[in-house]
Coordinates of N, CA and C in Angstrom, one line a residue:
X1 N 0.4 4.5 -0.7 CA 0.9 3.8 -1.9 C -0.2 3.9 -3.1
X2 N 0.3 3.7 -4.3 CA -0.6 3.7 -5.4 C -0.3 2.5 -6.3
X3 N -1.3 2.1 -7.1 CA -1.0 1.0 -8.0 C -1.1 1.5 -9.4
X4 N -0.9 2.8 -9.7 CA -0.8 3.3 -11.1 C 0.6 3.1 -11.5
X5 N 0.8 3.1 -12.8 CA 2.2 2.8 -13.4 C 3.1 3.9 -13.0
X6 N 2.6 5.1 -12.6 CA 3.5 6.2 -12.3 C 3.9 6.2 -10.8
X7 N 3.3 5.3 -10.0 CA 3.6 5.2 -8.6 C 4.9 4.4 -8.3
X8 N 5.2 4.4 -7.0 CA 6.4 3.6 -6.6 C 6.1 3.0 -5.2
X9 N 6.4 1.7 -5.1 CA 6.2 1.0 -3.8 C 7.4 0.9 -3.0
X10 N 8.6 1.3 -3.5 CA 9.8 1.2 -2.7 C 9.9 -0.2 -2.2
X11 N 10.1 -0.4 -0.9 CA 10.2 -1.7 -0.2 C 9.0 -1.9 0.7
X12 N 7.9 -1.4 0.4 CA 6.7 -1.7 1.1 C 6.1 -3.0 0.5
X13 N 6.6 -4.1 1.2 CA 6.3 -5.4 0.6 C 4.8 -5.7 0.7
X14 N 4.1 -5.2 1.7 CA 2.6 -5.5 1.7 C 2.0 -4.8 0.6
X15 N 2.4 -3.6 0.2 CA 1.8 -2.9 -1.0 C 2.1 -3.7 -2.2
X16 N 3.3 -4.3 -2.4 CA 3.5 -5.1 -3.6 C 2.7 -6.3 -3.6
X17 N 2.5 -7.0 -2.4 CA 1.7 -8.2 -2.3 C 0.3 -7.9 -2.7
X18 N -0.2 -6.8 -2.2 CA -1.6 -6.4 -2.5 C -1.8 -6.0 -3.9
X19 N -0.8 -5.4 -4.5 CA -0.9 -5.0 -5.9 C -0.9 -6.2 -6.8
X20 N -0.1 -7.2 -6.5 CA -0.1 -8.5 -7.2 C -1.4 -9.2 -7.2
X21 N -2.0 -9.2 -5.9 CA -3.3 -9.8 -5.8 C -4.4 -9.1 -6.6
X22 N -4.4 -7.8 -6.6 CA -5.3 -7.0 -7.4 C -5.2 -7.3 -8.9
X23 N -3.9 -7.4 -9.4 CA -3.7 -7.6 -10.8 C -4.2 -9.0 -11.1
X24 N -3.9 -10.0 -10.3 CA -4.4 -11.4 -10.6 C -5.9 -11.5 -10.5
X25 N -6.6 -10.7 -9.6 CA -8.0 -10.7 -9.5 C -8.7 -10.1 -10.7
X26 N -8.0 -9.3 -11.4 CA -8.5 -8.7 -12.7 C -8.8 -9.8 -13.7
X27 N -7.9 -10.8 -13.7 CA -8.1 -12.0 -14.6 C -9.0 -13.0 -14.0
X28 N -9.0 -13.1 -12.6 CA -9.8 -14.2 -11.9 C -10.6 -13.6 -10.8
X29 N -11.7 -13.0 -11.0 CA -12.5 -12.4 -9.9 C -12.9 -13.4 -8.8
X30 N -12.9 -14.7 -9.2 CA -13.2 -15.7 -8.2 C -12.0 -16.3 -7.5
X31 N -10.9 -15.6 -7.6 CA -9.6 -16.2 -7.1 C -9.7 -16.5 -5.6
X32 N -10.3 -15.7 -4.8 CA -10.4 -15.9 -3.3 C -11.3 -17.1 -3.1
X33 N -12.3 -17.4 -3.9 CA -13.1 -18.5 -3.7 C -12.3 -19.8 -3.9
X34 N -11.5 -19.9 -4.9 CA -10.7 -21.1 -5.1 C -9.7 -21.3 -3.9
X35 N -9.1 -20.2 -3.5 CA -8.2 -20.3 -2.3 C -9.0 -20.9 -1.1
X36 N -10.2 -20.3 -0.9 CA -11.0 -20.8 0.3 C -11.3 -22.3 0.2
X37 N -11.7 -22.8 -0.9 CA -12.0 -24.2 -1.1 C -10.7 -25.0 -0.9
X38 N -9.6 -24.5 -1.5 CA -8.4 -25.2 -1.3 C -8.0 -25.4 0.2
X39 N -8.1 -24.3 1.0 CA -7.8 -24.4 2.4 C -8.9 -25.2 3.2
X40 N -10.1 -25.2 2.7 CA -11.1 -26.0 3.3 C -10.7 -27.5 3.2
X41 N -10.2 -27.9 2.0 CA -9.9 -29.3 1.8 C -8.6 -29.6 2.6
X42 N -7.7 -28.7 2.7 CA -6.5 -28.9 3.5 C -6.9 -29.2 4.9
X43 N -7.8 -28.4 5.5 CA -8.2 -28.6 6.9 C -9.0 -30.0 7.0
X44 N -9.8 -30.3 6.0 CA -10.6 -31.5 6.1 C -9.8 -32.7 6.1
X45 N -8.7 -32.7 5.3 CA -7.9 -33.9 5.1 C -6.6 -34.0 5.8
X46 N -6.1 -32.8 6.3 CA -4.8 -32.9 7.0 C -4.8 -32.1 8.3
X47 N -5.8 -31.4 8.7 CA -5.9 -30.8 9.9 C -5.5 -29.3 9.8
X48 N -5.3 -28.7 11.0 CA -5.1 -27.2 11.1 C -3.7 -26.8 11.3
X49 N -2.7 -27.8 11.3 CA -1.3 -27.4 11.4 C -0.5 -28.2 10.4
X50 N -0.8 -28.0 9.1 CA -0.1 -28.7 8.1 C 1.2 -28.2 7.7
X51 N 2.1 -29.1 7.2 CA 3.3 -28.7 6.5 C 3.0 -28.6 5.0
X52 N 3.2 -27.4 4.4 CA 2.7 -27.2 3.1 C 3.8 -26.8 2.1
X53 N 3.8 -27.3 0.9 CA 4.6 -26.9 -0.2 C 3.8 -26.0 -1.1
X54 N 4.1 -24.7 -1.1 CA 3.5 -23.8 -2.0 C 4.3 -23.8 -3.3
X55 N 3.8 -24.6 -4.3 CA 4.5 -24.9 -5.5 C 4.3 -23.8 -6.5
X56 N 5.4 -23.3 -7.1 CA 5.3 -22.2 -8.1 C 4.6 -21.0 -7.4
X57 N 5.2 -20.6 -6.2 CA 4.5 -19.8 -5.2 C 4.3 -18.3 -5.6
X58 N 5.1 -17.8 -6.6 CA 5.0 -16.4 -6.9 C 5.3 -15.6 -5.7
X59 N 4.5 -14.6 -5.4 CA 4.7 -13.7 -4.2 C 4.3 -14.4 -2.9
X60 N 3.8 -15.6 -2.9 CA 3.4 -16.3 -1.7 C 1.9 -16.1 -1.4
X61 N 1.1 -16.0 -2.4 CA -0.4 -15.7 -2.1 C -1.0 -16.9 -1.4
X62 N -0.7 -18.1 -1.7 CA -1.2 -19.3 -1.0 C -0.7 -19.3 0.5
X63 N 0.6 -19.1 0.6 CA 1.2 -19.1 1.9 C 0.6 -18.0 2.8
X64 N 0.4 -16.9 2.3 CA -0.2 -15.8 3.0 C -1.6 -16.2 3.6
X65 N -2.4 -16.8 2.8 CA -3.8 -17.2 3.2 C -3.7 -18.4 4.2
X66 N -2.8 -19.3 3.9 CA -2.6 -20.4 4.7 C -2.2 -20.0 6.2
X67 N -1.2 -19.2 6.3 CA -0.7 -18.8 7.7 C -1.7 -17.9 8.4
X68 N -2.5 -17.2 7.7 CA -3.6 -16.4 8.4 C -4.7 -17.3 8.9
X69 N -5.0 -18.3 8.1 CA -6.1 -19.2 8.6 C -5.6 -20.2 9.6
X70 N -4.4 -20.7 9.4 CA -3.8 -21.8 10.2 C -2.5 -21.3 10.8
X71 N -2.5 -20.6 12.0 CA -1.3 -20.0 12.5 C -0.2 -21.0 12.9
X72 N -0.6 -22.3 13.0 CA 0.4 -23.3 13.4 C 1.0 -24.0 12.2
X73 N 0.5 -23.6 11.0 CA 1.1 -24.2 9.7 C 2.5 -23.8 9.5
X74 N 3.2 -24.5 8.6 CA 4.5 -24.1 8.1 C 4.4 -24.2 6.6
X75 N 5.1 -23.4 5.9 CA 5.1 -23.4 4.4 C 6.5 -23.2 3.8
X76 N 6.7 -24.0 2.8 CA 7.9 -23.8 1.9 C 7.4 -23.3 0.6
X77 N 7.8 -22.1 0.2 CA 7.4 -21.6 -1.1 C 8.6 -21.9 -2.1
X78 N 8.2 -22.4 -3.3 CA 9.2 -22.7 -4.3 C 8.8 -22.0 -5.6
X79 N 9.8 -21.4 -6.2 CA 9.6 -20.7 -7.5 C 10.9 -20.5 -8.2
X80 N 10.9 -20.1 -9.4 CA 12.1 -19.7 -10.2 C 12.2 -18.2 -10.4
X81 N 11.1 -17.5 -10.3 CA 10.9 -16.1 -10.7 C 11.6 -15.2 -9.6
X82 N 12.8 -14.6 -10.0 CA 13.5 -13.8 -9.0 C 12.8 -12.6 -8.5
X83 N 11.9 -12.0 -9.3 CA 11.2 -10.8 -8.9 C 10.1 -11.2 -7.9
X84 N 9.3 -12.2 -8.2 CA 8.2 -12.5 -7.3 C 8.8 -13.1 -6.0
X85 N 9.9 -13.9 -6.1 CA 10.5 -14.4 -4.9 C 11.0 -13.3 -4.0
X86 N 11.5 -12.2 -4.6 CA 12.0 -11.0 -3.8 C 10.8 -10.4 -3.0
X87 N 9.7 -10.3 -3.6 CA 8.5 -9.8 -2.9 C 8.1 -10.8 -1.8
X88 N 8.1 -12.1 -2.1 CA 7.7 -13.1 -1.1 C 8.6 -13.1 0.1
X89 N 9.9 -13.0 -0.2 CA 10.9 -13.0 0.9 C 10.8 -11.7 1.7
X90 N 10.6 -10.6 1.1 CA 10.4 -9.4 1.8 C 9.1 -9.4 2.6
X91 N 8.1 -9.9 2.1 CA 6.8 -9.9 2.7 C 6.8 -10.7 4.0
X92 N 7.5 -11.9 3.9 CA 7.5 -12.8 5.0 C 8.7 -12.8 5.9
X93 N 9.5 -11.8 5.7 CA 10.8 -11.6 6.4 C 10.5 -11.7 7.9
X94 N 11.2 -12.5 8.7 CA 11.0 -12.6 10.1 C 10.0 -13.6 10.6
X95 N 9.2 -14.2 9.6 CA 8.2 -15.1 10.0 C 8.8 -16.5 9.8
X96 N 9.1 -17.2 10.9 CA 9.8 -18.5 10.8 C 9.0 -19.6 10.3
X97 N 7.7 -19.3 10.1 CA 6.8 -20.4 9.5 C 6.9 -20.5 8.0
X98 N 7.5 -19.6 7.4 CA 7.6 -19.6 5.9 C 9.0 -19.4 5.5
X99 N 9.5 -20.3 4.5 CA 10.7 -20.1 3.9 C 10.6 -20.3 2.4
X100 N 11.5 -19.8 1.6 CA 11.4 -19.8 0.1 C 12.6 -20.3 -0.5
X101 N 12.5 -21.1 -1.5 CA 13.6 -21.7 -2.2 C 13.4 -21.4 -3.7
X102 N 14.6 -21.3 -4.4 CA 14.6 -21.1 -5.8 C 14.9 -22.5 -6.5
X103 N 14.0 -22.8 -7.4 CA 14.2 -24.1 -8.2 C 13.4 -24.0 -9.4
X104 N 13.8 -24.7 -10.4 CA 13.2 -24.8 -11.7 C 12.4 -26.1 -11.8
X105 N 11.1 -26.1 -12.0 CA 10.3 -27.3 -12.0 C 10.6 -28.2 -13.2
X106 N 11.3 -27.6 -14.2 CA 11.7 -28.4 -15.4 C 13.0 -29.2 -15.1
X107 N 13.7 -28.9 -14.0 CA 14.9 -29.5 -13.6 C 14.6 -30.8 -12.9
X108 N 15.0 -32.0 -13.4 CA 14.7 -33.2 -12.7 C 15.0 -33.3 -11.2
X109 N 16.0 -32.5 -10.8 CA 16.4 -32.5 -9.4 C 15.8 -31.4 -8.6
X110 N 14.7 -30.8 -9.0 CA 14.2 -29.6 -8.3 C 13.9 -29.9 -6.8
X111 N 13.5 -31.2 -6.5 CA 13.1 -31.5 -5.1 C 14.3 -31.4 -4.2
X112 N 15.5 -31.5 -4.7 CA 16.7 -31.4 -3.8 C 16.8 -30.0 -3.1
X113 N 16.1 -29.0 -3.6 CA 16.1 -27.7 -3.0 C 15.2 -27.6 -1.8
X114 N 14.3 -28.6 -1.6 CA 13.4 -28.5 -0.5 C 14.0 -28.8 0.9
X115 N 13.5 -28.2 1.9 CA 14.0 -28.5 3.3 C 13.4 -29.7 3.9
X116 N 12.3 -30.3 3.4 CA 11.7 -31.4 3.9 C 11.5 -32.5 2.9
X117 N 11.5 -33.8 3.3 CA 11.3 -34.9 2.4 C 9.8 -35.1 2.1
X118 N 8.9 -34.7 2.9 CA 7.5 -34.9 2.7 C 6.7 -33.7 3.2
X119 N 5.4 -33.6 2.7 CA 4.5 -32.6 3.0 C 3.1 -33.1 3.2
X120 N 2.4 -32.5 4.1 CA 1.0 -32.8 4.3 C 0.2 -32.4 3.0
X121 N 0.5 -31.3 2.5 CA -0.2 -30.7 1.3 C 0.8 -30.0 0.4
X122 N 0.6 -30.3 -0.9 CA 1.3 -29.5 -2.0 C 0.3 -28.8 -2.7
X123 N 0.4 -27.5 -2.8 CA -0.7 -26.6 -3.3 C -0.1 -25.7 -4.4
X124 N -0.9 -25.5 -5.5 CA -0.4 -24.6 -6.5 C -1.7 -24.0 -7.2
X125 N -1.5 -22.8 -7.7 CA -2.7 -22.1 -8.3 C -2.2 -21.2 -9.5
X126 N -2.8 -21.3 -10.6 CA -2.6 -20.5 -11.8 C -1.1 -20.4 -12.1
X127 N -0.4 -21.5 -12.1 CA 1.0 -21.5 -12.4 C 1.4 -22.6 -13.4
X128 N 0.8 -23.7 -13.3 CA 1.4 -24.9 -14.0 C 0.9 -24.9 -15.5
X129 N 0.0 -24.0 -15.8 CA -0.4 -23.9 -17.2 C 0.8 -23.4 -18.1
X130 N 1.9 -23.0 -17.5 CA 3.1 -22.6 -18.2 C 3.7 -23.9 -18.8
X131 N 3.4 -25.0 -18.3 CA 4.0 -26.3 -18.7 C 3.1 -27.0 -19.8
X132 N 3.7 -27.7 -20.7 CA 2.9 -28.5 -21.6 C 2.5 -29.8 -20.9
X133 N 1.5 -30.4 -21.4 CA 0.9 -31.6 -20.7 C 1.9 -32.7 -20.4
X134 N 2.8 -32.9 -21.4 CA 3.8 -33.9 -21.2 C 4.7 -33.6 -20.0
X135 N 5.1 -32.3 -19.9 CA 5.9 -31.9 -18.8 C 5.1 -32.0 -17.5
X136 N 3.9 -31.6 -17.5 CA 3.0 -31.6 -16.3 C 2.8 -33.1 -15.8
X137 N 2.7 -34.0 -16.7 CA 2.5 -35.4 -16.3 C 3.8 -35.9 -15.6
X138 N 5.0 -35.5 -16.1 CA 6.2 -35.8 -15.4 C 6.3 -35.2 -14.0
X139 N 5.8 -33.9 -13.9 CA 5.9 -33.2 -12.7 C 4.9 -33.9 -11.7
X140 N 3.7 -34.3 -12.1 CA 2.8 -34.9 -11.2 C 3.5 -36.2 -10.6
X141 N 4.2 -36.9 -11.4 CA 4.9 -38.1 -10.9 C 6.0 -37.8 -9.9
X142 N 6.6 -36.6 -10.0 CA 7.6 -36.1 -9.1 C 7.0 -35.6 -7.8
X143 N 5.8 -35.0 -7.9 CA 5.1 -34.5 -6.7 C 4.6 -35.6 -5.8
X144 N 4.0 -36.7 -6.4 CA 3.4 -37.7 -5.6 C 4.2 -38.3 -4.5
X145 N 5.5 -38.5 -4.7 CA 6.3 -39.1 -3.5 C 6.5 -38.0 -2.4
X146 N 6.3 -36.7 -2.7 CA 6.5 -35.7 -1.7 C 5.3 -35.7 -0.7
X147 N 4.2 -36.2 -1.2 CA 3.0 -36.1 -0.4 C 2.9 -37.3 0.6
X148 N 2.8 -37.0 1.9 CA 2.8 -38.1 2.8 C 1.5 -38.9 2.7
X149 N 1.4 -40.2 3.1 CA 0.2 -40.9 3.1 C -0.9 -40.2 3.9
X150 N -2.1 -40.0 3.2 CA -3.2 -39.2 3.8 C -3.1 -37.8 3.4
X151 N -2.0 -37.4 2.8 CA -1.9 -36.0 2.4 C -2.5 -35.7 1.0
X152 N -2.4 -34.4 0.6 CA -3.1 -34.0 -0.6 C -2.2 -33.2 -1.5
X153 N -2.5 -33.2 -2.8 CA -2.0 -32.3 -3.8 C -3.2 -31.6 -4.4
X154 N -3.1 -30.3 -4.6 CA -4.2 -29.5 -5.3 C -3.6 -28.5 -6.3
X155 N -4.3 -28.5 -7.4 CA -3.9 -27.6 -8.5 C -5.1 -26.8 -9.0
X156 N -5.1 -25.5 -8.8 CA -6.2 -24.7 -9.4 C -5.7 -24.0 -10.6
X157 N -6.3 -24.2 -11.7 CA -5.7 -23.6 -12.9 C -6.8 -23.5 -14.0
X158 N -6.4 -23.0 -15.2 CA -7.3 -23.0 -16.4 C -7.5 -24.4 -16.8
X159 N -8.8 -24.8 -16.8 CA -9.1 -26.2 -17.3 C -10.5 -26.1 -18.0
X160 N -10.5 -25.5 -19.2 CA -11.8 -25.4 -19.9 C -12.3 -26.7 -20.4
X161 N -13.6 -26.8 -20.5 CA -14.2 -28.0 -21.0 C -14.4 -28.0 -22.5
X162 N -13.6 -28.7 -23.3 CA -13.7 -28.6 -24.7 C -15.0 -29.1 -25.3
X163 N -15.9 -29.7 -24.6 CA -17.1 -30.2 -25.1 C -18.2 -29.2 -25.2
X164 N -17.9 -28.0 -24.6 CA -19.0 -26.9 -24.6 C -18.4 -25.6 -25.2
X165 N -18.1 -25.6 -26.5 CA -17.5 -24.4 -27.1 C -18.4 -23.2 -27.0
X166 N -19.7 -23.3 -27.1 CA -20.6 -22.2 -27.1 C -20.6 -21.6 -25.7
X167 N -20.7 -22.4 -24.7 CA -20.7 -21.9 -23.3 C -19.3 -21.2 -23.0
X168 N -18.3 -21.9 -23.5 CA -16.9 -21.3 -23.3 C -16.8 -19.9 -23.9
X169 N -17.3 -19.8 -25.1 CA -17.2 -18.5 -25.8 C -18.0 -17.4 -25.1
X170 N -19.2 -17.8 -24.7 CA -20.0 -16.8 -24.0 C -19.4 -16.4 -22.6
X171 N -18.8 -17.3 -21.9 CA -18.2 -17.0 -20.7 C -17.0 -16.1 -20.9
X172 N -16.2 -16.4 -21.9 CA -15.0 -15.6 -22.2 C -15.4 -14.2 -22.6
X173 N -16.5 -14.1 -23.4 CA -16.9 -12.7 -23.8 C -17.3 -11.9 -22.6
X174 N -18.1 -12.5 -21.7 CA -18.6 -11.8 -20.5 C -17.4 -11.4 -19.6
X175 N -16.4 -12.3 -19.4 CA -15.3 -12.0 -18.6 C -14.5 -10.9 -19.1
X176 N -14.2 -10.9 -20.4 CA -13.4 -9.9 -21.1 C -14.1 -8.5 -21.1
X177 N -15.4 -8.5 -21.2 CA -16.1 -7.3 -21.1 C -16.0 -6.6 -19.7
X178 N -16.1 -7.5 -18.7 CA -15.8 -7.0 -17.3 C -14.4 -6.5 -17.1
X179 N -13.4 -7.2 -17.7 CA -12.0 -6.8 -17.6 C -11.8 -5.5 -18.3
X180 N -12.4 -5.3 -19.4 CA -12.3 -4.0 -20.2 C -12.8 -2.9 -19.3
X181 N -13.9 -3.1 -18.7 CA -14.5 -2.0 -17.8 C -13.6 -1.7 -16.7
X182 N -13.0 -2.7 -16.0 CA -12.1 -2.5 -14.9 C -10.8 -1.8 -15.4
X183 N -10.3 -2.2 -16.6 CA -9.1 -1.6 -17.1 C -9.3 -0.1 -17.4
X184 N -10.5 0.2 -17.8 CA -10.8 1.6 -18.1 C -10.9 2.4 -16.8
X185 N -11.1 1.7 -15.7 CA -11.1 2.4 -14.4 C -9.7 2.4 -13.7
X186 N -8.7 1.9 -14.4 CA -7.4 2.1 -13.9 C -6.7 0.8 -13.3
X187 N -7.4 -0.3 -13.4 CA -6.8 -1.5 -12.9 C -5.6 -1.9 -13.7
X188 N -4.5 -2.4 -13.0 CA -3.3 -2.8 -13.7 C -3.5 -4.2 -14.3
X189 N -3.1 -4.4 -15.6 CA -3.1 -5.7 -16.1 C -1.7 -6.3 -15.9
X190 N -1.4 -7.5 -16.4 CA -0.1 -8.2 -16.2 C 1.0 -7.3 -16.7
X191 N 0.9 -6.8 -18.0 CA 2.0 -6.1 -18.6 C 2.3 -4.8 -17.8
X192 N 1.2 -4.1 -17.4 CA 1.4 -2.8 -16.6 C 2.0 -3.1 -15.3
X193 N 1.6 -4.2 -14.6 CA 2.2 -4.5 -13.3 C 3.7 -4.7 -13.5
X194 N 4.1 -5.5 -14.5 CA 5.6 -5.7 -14.7 C 6.3 -4.5 -15.1
X195 N 5.7 -3.5 -15.8 CA 6.3 -2.3 -16.1 C 6.6 -1.5 -14.8
X196 N 5.6 -1.6 -13.9 CA 5.8 -0.9 -12.6 C 6.9 -1.5 -11.8
X197 N 7.0 -2.8 -11.8 CA 8.1 -3.5 -11.1 C 9.5 -3.2 -11.7
X198 N 9.5 -3.1 -13.0 CA 10.8 -2.8 -13.7 C 11.3 -1.4 -13.4
X199 N 10.3 -0.5 -13.1 CA 10.7 0.9 -12.8 C 11.1 1.1 -11.3
X200 N 10.9 0.1 -10.5 CA 11.2 0.2 -9.0 C 12.7 -0.1 -8.8
X201 N 13.4 0.7 -8.0 CA 14.8 0.5 -7.8 C 15.1 -0.8 -7.2
X202 N 14.3 -1.3 -6.3 CA 14.5 -2.6 -5.6 C 14.2 -3.8 -6.6
X203 N 13.2 -3.7 -7.3 CA 12.8 -4.8 -8.2 C 13.3 -4.8 -9.6
X204 N 13.9 -3.7 -10.0 CA 14.3 -3.6 -11.4 C 15.2 -4.7 -11.8
X205 N 16.3 -5.0 -11.1 CA 17.2 -6.1 -11.5 C 16.5 -7.5 -11.4
X206 N 15.8 -7.8 -10.3 CA 15.1 -9.1 -10.3 C 14.1 -9.2 -11.5
X207 N 13.5 -8.1 -11.9 CA 12.6 -8.2 -13.0 C 13.3 -8.4 -14.3
X208 N 14.4 -7.8 -14.5 CA 15.2 -8.0 -15.7 C 15.6 -9.5 -15.8
X209 N 16.0 -10.0 -14.6 CA 16.4 -11.4 -14.6 C 15.3 -12.3 -14.9
X210 N 14.1 -12.0 -14.4 CA 12.9 -12.8 -14.6 C 12.6 -12.9 -16.1
X211 N 12.6 -11.8 -16.8 CA 12.3 -11.8 -18.2 C 13.4 -12.5 -19.0
X212 N 14.6 -12.5 -18.5 CA 15.7 -13.3 -19.2 C 15.4 -14.8 -19.1
X213 N 14.8 -15.2 -18.0 CA 14.4 -16.6 -17.8 C 13.2 -17.0 -18.7
X214 N 12.1 -16.2 -18.6 CA 10.8 -16.6 -19.1 C 10.5 -16.0 -20.4
X215 N 11.1 -14.8 -20.8 CA 10.6 -14.1 -21.9 C 9.3 -13.4 -21.6
X216 N 8.5 -13.0 -22.6 CA 7.3 -12.3 -22.3 C 6.2 -13.1 -21.7
X217 N 6.1 -14.3 -22.2 CA 5.1 -15.3 -21.7 C 5.4 -16.6 -22.3
X218 N 5.0 -17.7 -21.6 CA 5.4 -19.0 -22.1 C 4.3 -20.0 -21.8
X219 N 3.1 -19.8 -22.3 CA 2.0 -20.6 -22.0 C 2.2 -22.0 -22.6
X220 N 1.9 -23.0 -21.8 CA 1.8 -24.4 -22.3 C 0.4 -24.6 -22.8
X221 N 0.0 -25.9 -22.8 CA -1.4 -26.2 -23.1 C -2.3 -26.2 -21.9
X222 N -3.6 -26.4 -22.0 CA -4.5 -26.4 -20.9 C -5.4 -27.6 -21.0
X223 N -4.9 -28.8 -20.6 CA -5.8 -29.9 -20.6 C -7.0 -29.8 -19.7
X224 N -8.1 -30.5 -20.0 CA -9.3 -30.4 -19.1 C -9.1 -31.1 -17.8
X225 N -10.1 -31.0 -16.9 CA -9.9 -31.5 -15.6 C -9.9 -33.0 -15.6
X226 N -10.6 -33.7 -16.6 CA -10.5 -35.1 -16.7 C -9.1 -35.6 -16.9
X227 N -8.4 -34.9 -17.7 CA -7.0 -35.3 -18.0 C -6.2 -35.2 -16.6
X228 N -6.4 -34.1 -15.9 CA -5.7 -34.0 -14.6 C -6.0 -35.1 -13.7
X229 N -7.3 -35.5 -13.6 CA -7.7 -36.5 -12.7 C -7.0 -37.9 -13.1
X230 N -7.1 -38.2 -14.4 CA -6.5 -39.4 -14.8 C -5.0 -39.4 -14.6
X231 N -4.3 -38.3 -14.8 CA -2.9 -38.2 -14.7 C -2.5 -38.3 -13.2
X232 N -3.2 -37.7 -12.3 CA -2.9 -37.8 -10.9 C -3.1 -39.2 -10.4
X233 N -4.1 -39.9 -10.9 CA -4.2 -41.3 -10.5 C -3.1 -42.2 -11.0
X234 N -2.7 -41.9 -12.3 CA -1.6 -42.6 -12.8 C -0.3 -42.3 -12.1
X235 N -0.2 -41.1 -11.5 CA 1.1 -40.8 -10.8 C 1.2 -41.4 -9.4
X236 N 0.1 -42.0 -8.9 CA 0.1 -42.7 -7.6 C -0.8 -42.2 -6.6
X237 N -1.7 -41.2 -6.9 CA -2.7 -40.8 -6.0 C -3.9 -41.8 -6.0
X238 N -4.3 -42.2 -4.8 CA -5.4 -43.2 -4.7 C -6.7 -42.6 -5.1
X239 N -7.0 -41.4 -4.9 CA -8.2 -40.7 -5.3 C -7.9 -39.4 -5.9
X240 N -8.7 -39.0 -6.9 CA -8.5 -37.7 -7.6 C -9.8 -37.3 -8.1
X241 N -10.1 -36.0 -7.9 CA -11.4 -35.4 -8.4 C -11.3 -33.9 -8.4
X242 N -12.3 -33.3 -9.0 CA -12.5 -31.9 -9.0 C -13.2 -31.5 -7.7
X243 N -12.8 -30.5 -7.0 CA -13.5 -30.0 -5.8 C -14.0 -28.6 -5.9
X244 N -13.7 -28.0 -7.1 CA -14.3 -26.6 -7.3 C -14.1 -26.4 -8.8
X245 N -15.1 -25.6 -9.4 CA -14.8 -25.2 -10.8 C -15.7 -24.0 -11.1
X246 N -15.2 -23.2 -12.1 CA -15.9 -22.1 -12.7 C -16.1 -22.5 -14.2
X247 N -16.7 -21.7 -15.0 CA -16.8 -22.1 -16.4 C -15.5 -22.3 -17.1
X248 N -14.4 -21.6 -16.6 CA -13.1 -21.7 -17.3 C -12.0 -22.4 -16.5
X249 N -12.1 -22.5 -15.2 CA -11.1 -23.0 -14.3 C -11.6 -24.1 -13.4
X250 N -10.7 -24.8 -12.8 CA -11.1 -25.9 -11.9 C -10.0 -26.1 -10.9
X251 N -10.3 -26.7 -9.7 CA -9.4 -27.1 -8.7 C -9.5 -28.6 -8.6
X252 N -8.4 -29.3 -8.9 CA -8.4 -30.7 -8.8 C -7.5 -31.1 -7.6
X253 N -7.9 -32.2 -7.0 CA -7.3 -32.7 -5.8 C -6.9 -34.2 -6.0
X254 N -5.7 -34.5 -5.5 CA -5.2 -35.9 -5.5 C -4.9 -36.2 -4.0
X255 N -5.4 -37.4 -3.6 CA -5.3 -37.8 -2.2 C -4.4 -39.1 -2.2
X256 N -3.3 -39.0 -1.4 CA -2.4 -40.2 -1.2 C -3.0 -41.1 -0.2
X257 N -2.9 -42.4 -0.5 CA -3.4 -43.5 0.4 C -2.4 -43.6 1.5

């Protein structure tokens, strides 16, 4: 298989999964580190056989790492993107530990699509920045009742510190220089990856449907980690804090009492 825009993956779901991971790592070279810390905290607080909601799951990147590390875990992946869900369902076909549901997090009734009333952990990464902070505050309030007592919610996403503009600018310049070098070596960016998906016979229609839903991109705002911590506590989490961060991103955790 190849990950150039002229290649084709057909229905090799592992190749599509790997290609998505590489494309995301172009933007976030520390992506695996945040996943590791996320799963470390899942183990520390809920054990090695958790029931997990992979929220805004995409291709199931969190579910993939969860089930490899904790073979007795079960995962529900939830997303609205028909193309990424096609890859997720193909990749995990036949694995009874993972199932995937389609739901819109902006729909007040999105939780009705879930097969369980509660979860040990609700996990999400690099997805909720599509929502504006007012919408995200509402979502946090909807997530809290899904987390069992003693369970956790974690969100890894863009959470820049507005109090350090010079540090932020230097970090951004360094990251983009590295991204430019990698792009020159043939790494796919977000737009190139979606062009590849649109050209694939299996993914062409789900990709068309995906862009009909989302358009080209729909960034919300990116509040800092202090906002997330305050909002999680207001939503009903007994404790909330940052458990990992880089200059631009952070992983915040909310613990239910």
